[in-house]
PDB file of C-alpha atoms in Angstrom:
ATOM      1  CA  GLY A   1      97.736 126.906  15.025  1.00 89.00           C
ATOM      2  CA  LEU A   2      96.205 130.156  16.308  1.00 91.00           C
ATOM      3  CA  LEU A   3      92.816 128.573  15.890  1.00 91.00           C
ATOM      4  CA  ILE A   4      93.673 125.532  17.925  1.00 93.00           C
ATOM      5  CA  SER A   5      95.077 128.014  20.608  1.00 95.00           C
ATOM      6  CA  SER A   6      91.717 129.957  20.547  1.00 94.00           C
ATOM      7  CA  VAL A   7      89.663 126.723  21.057  1.00 94.00           C
ATOM      8  CA  GLU A   8      91.915 125.577  23.813  1.00 95.00           C
ATOM      9  CA  ASP A   9      92.017 128.921  25.650  1.00 94.00           C
ATOM     10  CA  ASN A  10      90.023 129.099  28.776  1.00 94.00           C
ATOM     11  CA  ASN A  11      88.936 132.784  28.106  1.00 93.00           C
ATOM     12  CA  PRO A  12      86.246 134.027  25.621  1.00 93.00           C
ATOM     13  CA  VAL A  13      88.001 134.249  22.251  1.00 93.00           C
ATOM     14  CA  ILE A  14      86.577 135.801  19.090  1.00 93.00           C
ATOM     15  CA  PHE A  15      88.286 134.296  16.031  1.00 90.00           C
ATOM     16  CA  ILE A  16      87.784 136.170  12.706  1.00 89.00           C
ATOM     17  CA  GLU A  17      89.178 135.324   9.221  1.00 86.00           C
ATOM     18  CA  HIS A  18      89.080 137.554   6.380  1.00 85.00           C
ATOM     19  CA  ARG A  19      87.189 135.912   3.441  1.00 80.00           C
ATOM     20  CA  TRP A  20      90.135 136.623   1.109  1.00 78.00           C
ATOM     21  CA  LEU A  21      92.451 134.437   3.308  1.00 81.00           C
ATOM     22  CA  HIS A  22      90.240 131.245   2.450  1.00 76.00           C
ATOM     23  CA  ASN A  23      92.148 130.376  -0.568  1.00 76.00           C
ATOM     24  CA  THR A  24      95.699 131.055   0.772  1.00 79.00           C
ATOM     25  CA  LEU A  25      97.900 128.063   0.716  1.00 80.00           C
ATOM     26  CA  ASP A  26     101.011 127.704   2.824  1.00 82.00           C
ATOM     27  CA  ILE A  27     103.266 124.851   4.260  1.00 85.00           C
ATOM     28  CA  VAL A  28     102.017 123.793   7.816  1.00 85.00           C
ATOM     29  CA  PRO A  29     103.299 120.946   9.976  1.00 89.00           C
ATOM     30  CA  SER A  30     101.569 117.552   9.555  1.00 89.00           C
ATOM     31  CA  GLU A  31     101.155 117.040  13.368  1.00 91.00           C
ATOM     32  CA  GLY A  32      99.178 119.473  15.546  1.00 88.00           C
ATOM     33  CA  TYR A  33     100.649 122.615  16.570  1.00 91.00           C
ATOM     34  CA  ARG A  34      99.925 125.914  18.186  1.00 94.00           C
ATOM     35  CA  VAL A  35     100.454 129.532  17.630  1.00 93.00           C
ATOM     36  CA  PRO A  36     100.560 131.644  20.812  1.00 94.00           C
ATOM     37  CA  ILE A  37      97.728 134.332  21.335  1.00 95.00           C
ATOM     38  CA  GLY A  38      98.943 137.705  21.642  1.00 95.00           C
ATOM     39  CA  LYS A  39     102.558 137.220  20.030  1.00 97.00           C
ATOM     40  CA  ALA A  40     103.251 139.061  16.750  1.00 97.00           C
ATOM     41  CA  LYS A  41     105.418 137.576  14.045  1.00 96.00           C
ATOM     42  CA  ILE A  42     108.022 139.408  11.914  1.00 95.00           C
ATOM     43  CA  VAL A  43     107.478 138.026   8.352  1.00 94.00           C
ATOM     44  CA  ARG A  44     109.990 140.345   6.598  1.00 91.00           C
ATOM     45  CA  GLU A  45     112.950 141.477   8.875  1.00 86.00           C
ATOM     46  CA  VAL A  46     114.790 144.453   7.529  1.00 82.00           C
ATOM     47  CA  ARG A  47     115.797 148.228   8.275  1.00 86.00           C
ATOM     48  CA  ASP A  48     114.138 151.117   6.600  1.00 93.00           C
ATOM     49  CA  LEU A  49     110.580 151.259   7.763  1.00 97.00           C
ATOM     50  CA  THR A  50     108.197 148.965   9.762  1.00 97.00           C
ATOM     51  CA  VAL A  51     104.831 147.933   8.304  1.00 98.00           C
ATOM     52  CA  VAL A  52     102.441 146.673  11.170  1.00 98.00           C
ATOM     53  CA  ALA A  53      99.527 144.714   9.570  1.00 97.00           C
ATOM     54  CA  ASN A  54      96.715 142.214  10.318  1.00 95.00           C
ATOM     55  CA  SER A  55      94.832 139.657   8.468  1.00 93.00           C
ATOM     56  CA  PHE A  56      94.588 139.888   4.670  1.00 92.00           C
ATOM     57  CA  MET A  57      96.707 143.230   4.856  1.00 95.00           C
ATOM     58  CA  VAL A  58      99.746 141.141   5.949  1.00 96.00           C
ATOM     59  CA  LEU A  59      99.697 139.422   2.391  1.00 94.00           C
ATOM     60  CA  GLU A  60      99.482 142.811   0.793  1.00 94.00           C
ATOM     61  CA  SER A  61     102.386 144.148   2.993  1.00 96.00           C
ATOM     62  CA  ILE A  62     104.458 141.229   2.026  1.00 96.00           C
ATOM     63  CA  LYS A  63     103.653 141.756  -1.608  1.00 95.00           C
ATOM     64  CA  CYS A  64     104.532 145.481  -1.186  1.00 96.00           C
ATOM     65  CA  ALA A  65     107.788 144.804   0.624  1.00 96.00           C
ATOM     66  CA  ASP A  66     108.873 142.161  -1.896  1.00 95.00           C
ATOM     67  CA  THR A  67     108.186 144.435  -4.907  1.00 96.00           C
ATOM     68  CA  LEU A  68     109.692 147.651  -3.252  1.00 96.00           C
ATOM     69  CA  LYS A  69     112.935 145.360  -2.462  1.00 95.00           C
ATOM     70  CA  LYS A  70     113.606 145.550  -6.237  1.00 95.00           C
ATOM     71  CA  PHE A  71     113.812 149.317  -6.044  1.00 95.00           C
ATOM     72  CA  GLY A  72     116.365 149.261  -3.039  1.00 93.00           C
ATOM     73  CA  PHE A  73     113.740 149.525  -0.216  1.00 94.00           C
ATOM     74  CA  SER A  74     114.125 147.430   2.982  1.00 94.00           C
ATOM     75  CA  ILE A  75     110.845 147.137   4.654  1.00 96.00           C
ATOM     76  CA  GLU A  76     110.003 145.106   7.826  1.00 96.00           C
ATOM     77  CA  VAL A  77     106.624 143.516   7.946  1.00 97.00           C
ATOM     78  CA  LEU A  78     105.214 142.600  11.371  1.00 98.00           C
ATOM     79  CA  ASP A  79     102.055 140.310  11.272  1.00 97.00           C
ATOM     80  CA  LEU A  80     100.019 141.199  14.569  1.00 97.00           C
ATOM     81  CA  ARG A  81      98.086 137.759  14.296  1.00 95.00           C
ATOM     82  CA  THR A  82      95.926 138.926  17.279  1.00 95.00           C
ATOM     83  CA  ILE A  83      94.821 142.458  18.172  1.00 94.00           C
ATOM     84  CA  ARG A  84      93.799 141.813  21.603  1.00 93.00           C
ATOM     85  CA  PRO A  85      96.009 141.047  23.299  1.00 95.00           C
ATOM     86  CA  LEU A  86      98.204 143.271  21.239  1.00 97.00           C
ATOM     87  CA  ASP A  87     101.842 142.508  21.123  1.00 98.00           C
ATOM     88  CA  VAL A  88     102.908 146.056  21.924  1.00 98.00           C
ATOM     89  CA  ASP A  89     106.613 145.080  22.773  1.00 98.00           C
ATOM     90  CA  SER A  90     107.199 143.695  19.271  1.00 97.00           C
ATOM     91  CA  ILE A  91     105.682 146.763  17.551  1.00 98.00           C
ATOM     92  CA  LEU A  92     107.912 149.141  19.850  1.00 98.00           C
ATOM     93  CA  LYS A  93     111.053 147.112  19.232  1.00 97.00           C
ATOM     94  CA  SER A  94     110.440 147.161  15.356  1.00 96.00           C
ATOM     95  CA  VAL A  95     109.615 150.900  15.241  1.00 97.00           C
ATOM     96  CA  THR A  96     112.551 151.670  17.444  1.00 96.00           C
ATOM     97  CA  LYS A  97     114.827 149.973  14.901  1.00 95.00           C
ATOM     98  CA  THR A  98     113.430 151.559  11.774  1.00 96.00           C
ATOM     99  CA  GLY A  99     112.176 155.028  13.015  1.00 96.00           C
ATOM    100  CA  HIS A 100     109.308 154.736  10.641  1.00 97.00           C
ATOM    101  CA  LEU A 101     105.693 153.266  10.994  1.00 98.00           C
ATOM    102  CA  VAL A 102     102.889 152.458   8.442  1.00 98.00           C
ATOM    103  CA  VAL A 103      99.980 150.517   9.772  1.00 98.00           C
ATOM    104  CA  ALA A 104      98.101 148.496   7.229  1.00 97.00           C
ATOM    105  CA  ASP A 105      94.656 147.537   8.312  1.00 95.00           C
ATOM    106  CA  ASN A 106      91.604 145.803   6.958  1.00 89.00           C
ATOM    107  CA  GLY A 107      89.334 148.181   8.880  1.00 89.00           C
ATOM    108  CA  TRP A 108      88.471 151.857   8.668  1.00 90.00           C
ATOM    109  CA  THR A 109      91.295 154.107   9.390  1.00 90.00           C
ATOM    110  CA  LYS A 110      89.263 156.040  11.882  1.00 90.00           C
ATOM    111  CA  PHE A 111      88.815 154.908  15.456  1.00 91.00           C
ATOM    112  CA  GLY A 112      90.271 151.404  14.750  1.00 91.00           C
ATOM    113  CA  VAL A 113      93.240 149.177  15.179  1.00 94.00           C
ATOM    114  CA  SER A 114      95.530 151.541  13.187  1.00 95.00           C
ATOM    115  CA  ALA A 115      94.613 154.457  15.310  1.00 95.00           C
ATOM    116  CA  GLU A 116      95.300 152.556  18.502  1.00 96.00           C
ATOM    117  CA  ILE A 117      98.780 151.311  17.305  1.00 97.00           C
ATOM    118  CA  ILE A 118      99.795 154.855  16.240  1.00 97.00           C
ATOM    119  CA  SER A 119      98.652 156.265  19.598  1.00 97.00           C
ATOM    120  CA  ILE A 120     100.620 153.653  21.419  1.00 98.00           C
ATOM    121  CA  VAL A 121     103.784 154.235  19.490  1.00 98.00           C
ATOM    122  CA  THR A 122     103.604 158.022  19.674  1.00 98.00           C
ATOM    123  CA  GLU A 123     102.761 158.035  23.223  1.00 98.00           C
ATOM    124  CA  THR A 124     105.556 155.490  24.191  1.00 98.00           C
ATOM    125  CA  ILE A 125     108.654 156.154  21.682  1.00 98.00           C
ATOM    126  CA  PHE A 126     107.799 159.505  20.059  1.00 97.00           C
ATOM    127  CA  ASP A 127     111.618 160.453  20.189  1.00 97.00           C
ATOM    128  CA  ASN A 128     112.501 157.492  18.130  1.00 96.00           C
ATOM    129  CA  LEU A 129     110.351 158.396  15.112  1.00 97.00           C
ATOM    130  CA  LYS A 130     111.922 160.128  12.105  1.00 97.00           C
ATOM    131  CA  ASN A 131     108.600 161.390  10.811  1.00 95.00           C
ATOM    132  CA  SER A 132     105.059 160.991  11.439  1.00 97.00           C
ATOM    133  CA  PRO A 133     103.354 157.561  11.444  1.00 98.00           C
ATOM    134  CA  ALA A 134     100.865 156.800   8.692  1.00 97.00           C
ATOM    135  CA  ARG A 135      97.847 154.334   8.104  1.00 96.00           C
ATOM    136  CA  VAL A 136      96.486 152.575   5.225  1.00 96.00           C
ATOM    137  CA  GLY A 137      92.904 151.238   5.412  1.00 92.00           C
ATOM    138  CA  MET A 138      89.351 151.697   4.340  1.00 89.00           C
ATOM    139  CA  ASN A 139      88.107 155.207   3.703  1.00 84.00           C
ATOM    140  CA  ASP A 140      85.755 156.803   6.217  1.00 86.00           C
ATOM    141  CA  SER A 141      82.618 155.966   4.489  1.00 86.00           C
ATOM    142  CA  PRO A 142      80.016 152.988   4.194  1.00 88.00           C
ATOM    143  CA  SER A 143      81.101 149.783   2.559  1.00 85.00           C
ATOM    144  CA  PRO A 144      80.394 150.132  -1.209  1.00 83.00           C
ATOM    145  CA  SER A 145      77.627 148.031  -2.792  1.00 81.00           C
ATOM    146  CA  SER A 146      78.853 148.188  -6.143  1.00 81.00           C
ATOM    147  CA  ARG A 147      82.301 147.287  -8.076  1.00 77.00           C
ATOM    148  CA  SER A 148      82.617 150.791  -9.459  1.00 79.00           C
ATOM    149  CA  LEU A 149      82.599 152.332  -5.906  1.00 81.00           C
ATOM    150  CA  ALA A 150      84.781 149.498  -4.461  1.00 79.00           C
ATOM    151  CA  GLN A 151      87.960 150.674  -6.488  1.00 76.00           C
ATOM    152  CA  TYR A 152      87.993 153.799  -4.239  1.00 78.00           C
ATOM    153  CA  PHE A 153      87.387 151.986  -0.951  1.00 84.00           C
ATOM    154  CA  TYR A 154      89.633 149.043  -0.578  1.00 83.00           C
ATOM    155  CA  SER A 155      93.385 149.236  -0.106  1.00 89.00           C
ATOM    156  CA  GLY A 156      96.318 147.001  -1.019  1.00 90.00           C
ATOM    157  CA  ALA A 157      99.947 146.836  -1.863  1.00 94.00           C
ATOM    158  CA  LYS A 158     100.036 149.787  -4.159  1.00 94.00           C
ATOM    159  CA  ASN A 159      98.429 151.919  -1.461  1.00 94.00           C
ATOM    160  CA  ILE A 160     100.936 150.763   1.057  1.00 97.00           C
ATOM    161  CA  ALA A 161     103.873 151.458  -1.380  1.00 97.00           C
ATOM    162  CA  LYS A 162     102.589 155.003  -2.017  1.00 96.00           C
ATOM    163  CA  ILE A 163     102.496 155.907   1.789  1.00 97.00           C
ATOM    164  CA  ILE A 164     106.152 154.204   2.185  1.00 97.00           C
ATOM    165  CA  CYS A 165     107.499 156.243  -0.821  1.00 96.00           C
ATOM    166  CA  GLU A 166     106.078 159.306   0.813  1.00 96.00           C
ATOM    167  CA  LYS A 167     107.601 158.482   4.257  1.00 95.00           C
ATOM    168  CA  LEU A 168     110.981 157.608   2.809  1.00 95.00           C
ATOM    169  CA  ASN A 169     111.051 160.534   0.412  1.00 94.00           C
ATOM    170  CA  LYS A 170     111.677 158.103  -2.650  1.00 94.00           C
ATOM    171  CA  LYS A 171     109.909 158.225  -5.902  1.00 94.00           C
ATOM    172  CA  ILE A 172     109.107 154.995  -8.101  1.00 95.00           C
ATOM    173  CA  ASP A 173     106.614 154.488 -10.774  1.00 95.00           C
ATOM    174  CA  LEU A 174     103.872 152.770  -8.798  1.00 95.00           C
ATOM    175  CA  ASP A 175     101.834 151.856 -11.835  1.00 92.00           C
ATOM    176  CA  MET A 176     104.834 150.094 -13.324  1.00 93.00           C
ATOM    177  CA  ALA A 177     105.788 148.415 -10.072  1.00 95.00           C
ATOM    178  CA  PHE A 178     102.212 147.381  -9.320  1.00 92.00           C
ATOM    179  CA  PRO A 179     100.432 146.673 -12.575  1.00 90.00           C
ATOM    180  CA  GLU A 180      96.707 146.424 -12.805  1.00 83.00           C
ATOM    181  CA  SER A 181      95.554 142.675 -12.477  1.00 77.00           C
ATOM    182  CA  GLY A 182      92.495 143.179 -14.519  1.00 75.00           C
ATOM    183  CA  LEU A 183      90.326 141.712 -11.797  1.00 73.00           C
ATOM    184  CA  PRO A 184      87.737 143.614  -9.843  1.00 71.00           C
ATOM    185  CA  ILE A 185      89.306 145.142  -6.799  1.00 71.00           C
ATOM    186  CA  ASP A 186      87.103 143.154  -4.329  1.00 69.00           C
ATOM    187  CA  ILE A 187      88.749 139.887  -5.866  1.00 72.00           C
ATOM    188  CA  PRO A 188      92.293 139.248  -4.585  1.00 71.00           C
ATOM    189  CA  ASP A 189      93.540 137.063  -7.233  1.00 72.00           C
ATOM    190  CA  GLN A 190      92.657 134.428  -9.948  1.00 72.00           C
ATOM    191  CA  SER A 191      92.421 131.510  -7.405  1.00 74.00           C
ATOM    192  CA  PHE A 192      89.655 133.218  -5.429  1.00 72.00           C
ATOM    193  CA  LYS A 193      86.194 131.619  -6.109  1.00 71.00           C
ATOM    194  CA  GLY A 194      84.332 132.967  -2.954  1.00 66.00           C
ATOM    195  CA  PRO A 195      82.784 133.438  -0.560  1.00 62.00           C
ATOM    196  CA  PHE A 196      81.505 136.669  -1.960  1.00 57.00           C
TER     197      PHE A 196
END
């Protein structure tokens, strides 16, 4: 739906898909449909903390929220869907409700989408925050060229959960909650066959 909206839009549109999303399956309408450009979607609506995510990190945020729910956490996940235009109203509404913000981004944490979102939130609704916002993303270093280095570079559900536990001052056994899959970190799951 978002791709169709992008093609039909009269403005220049850059449409970027994360390669790890290519094997994602979901139910979609059989007839043509459109997803509005610039409108975020709440994919988990709850009360304790807001995770704002984009692209593949939405799936990791959902995995994190669903796992943490078993431990009594109530995490709201907001899928940005587009980063420009950015749905600032939906972000501010969610963070105002929860008082906590974690941004999960596929990019580097420095000078990127997560930095912009945190800047907007702190400039606009600082008094609604119960503690400082946090971000999860790639470390401030070049992309690794080997799997042995990749394990220290990419973030996922466990990294998001670690930040959430710190922000909400709760302790759980993250290794037990998020067991290792046995796959290299740059392969999201067993179904993924490329592109590499």
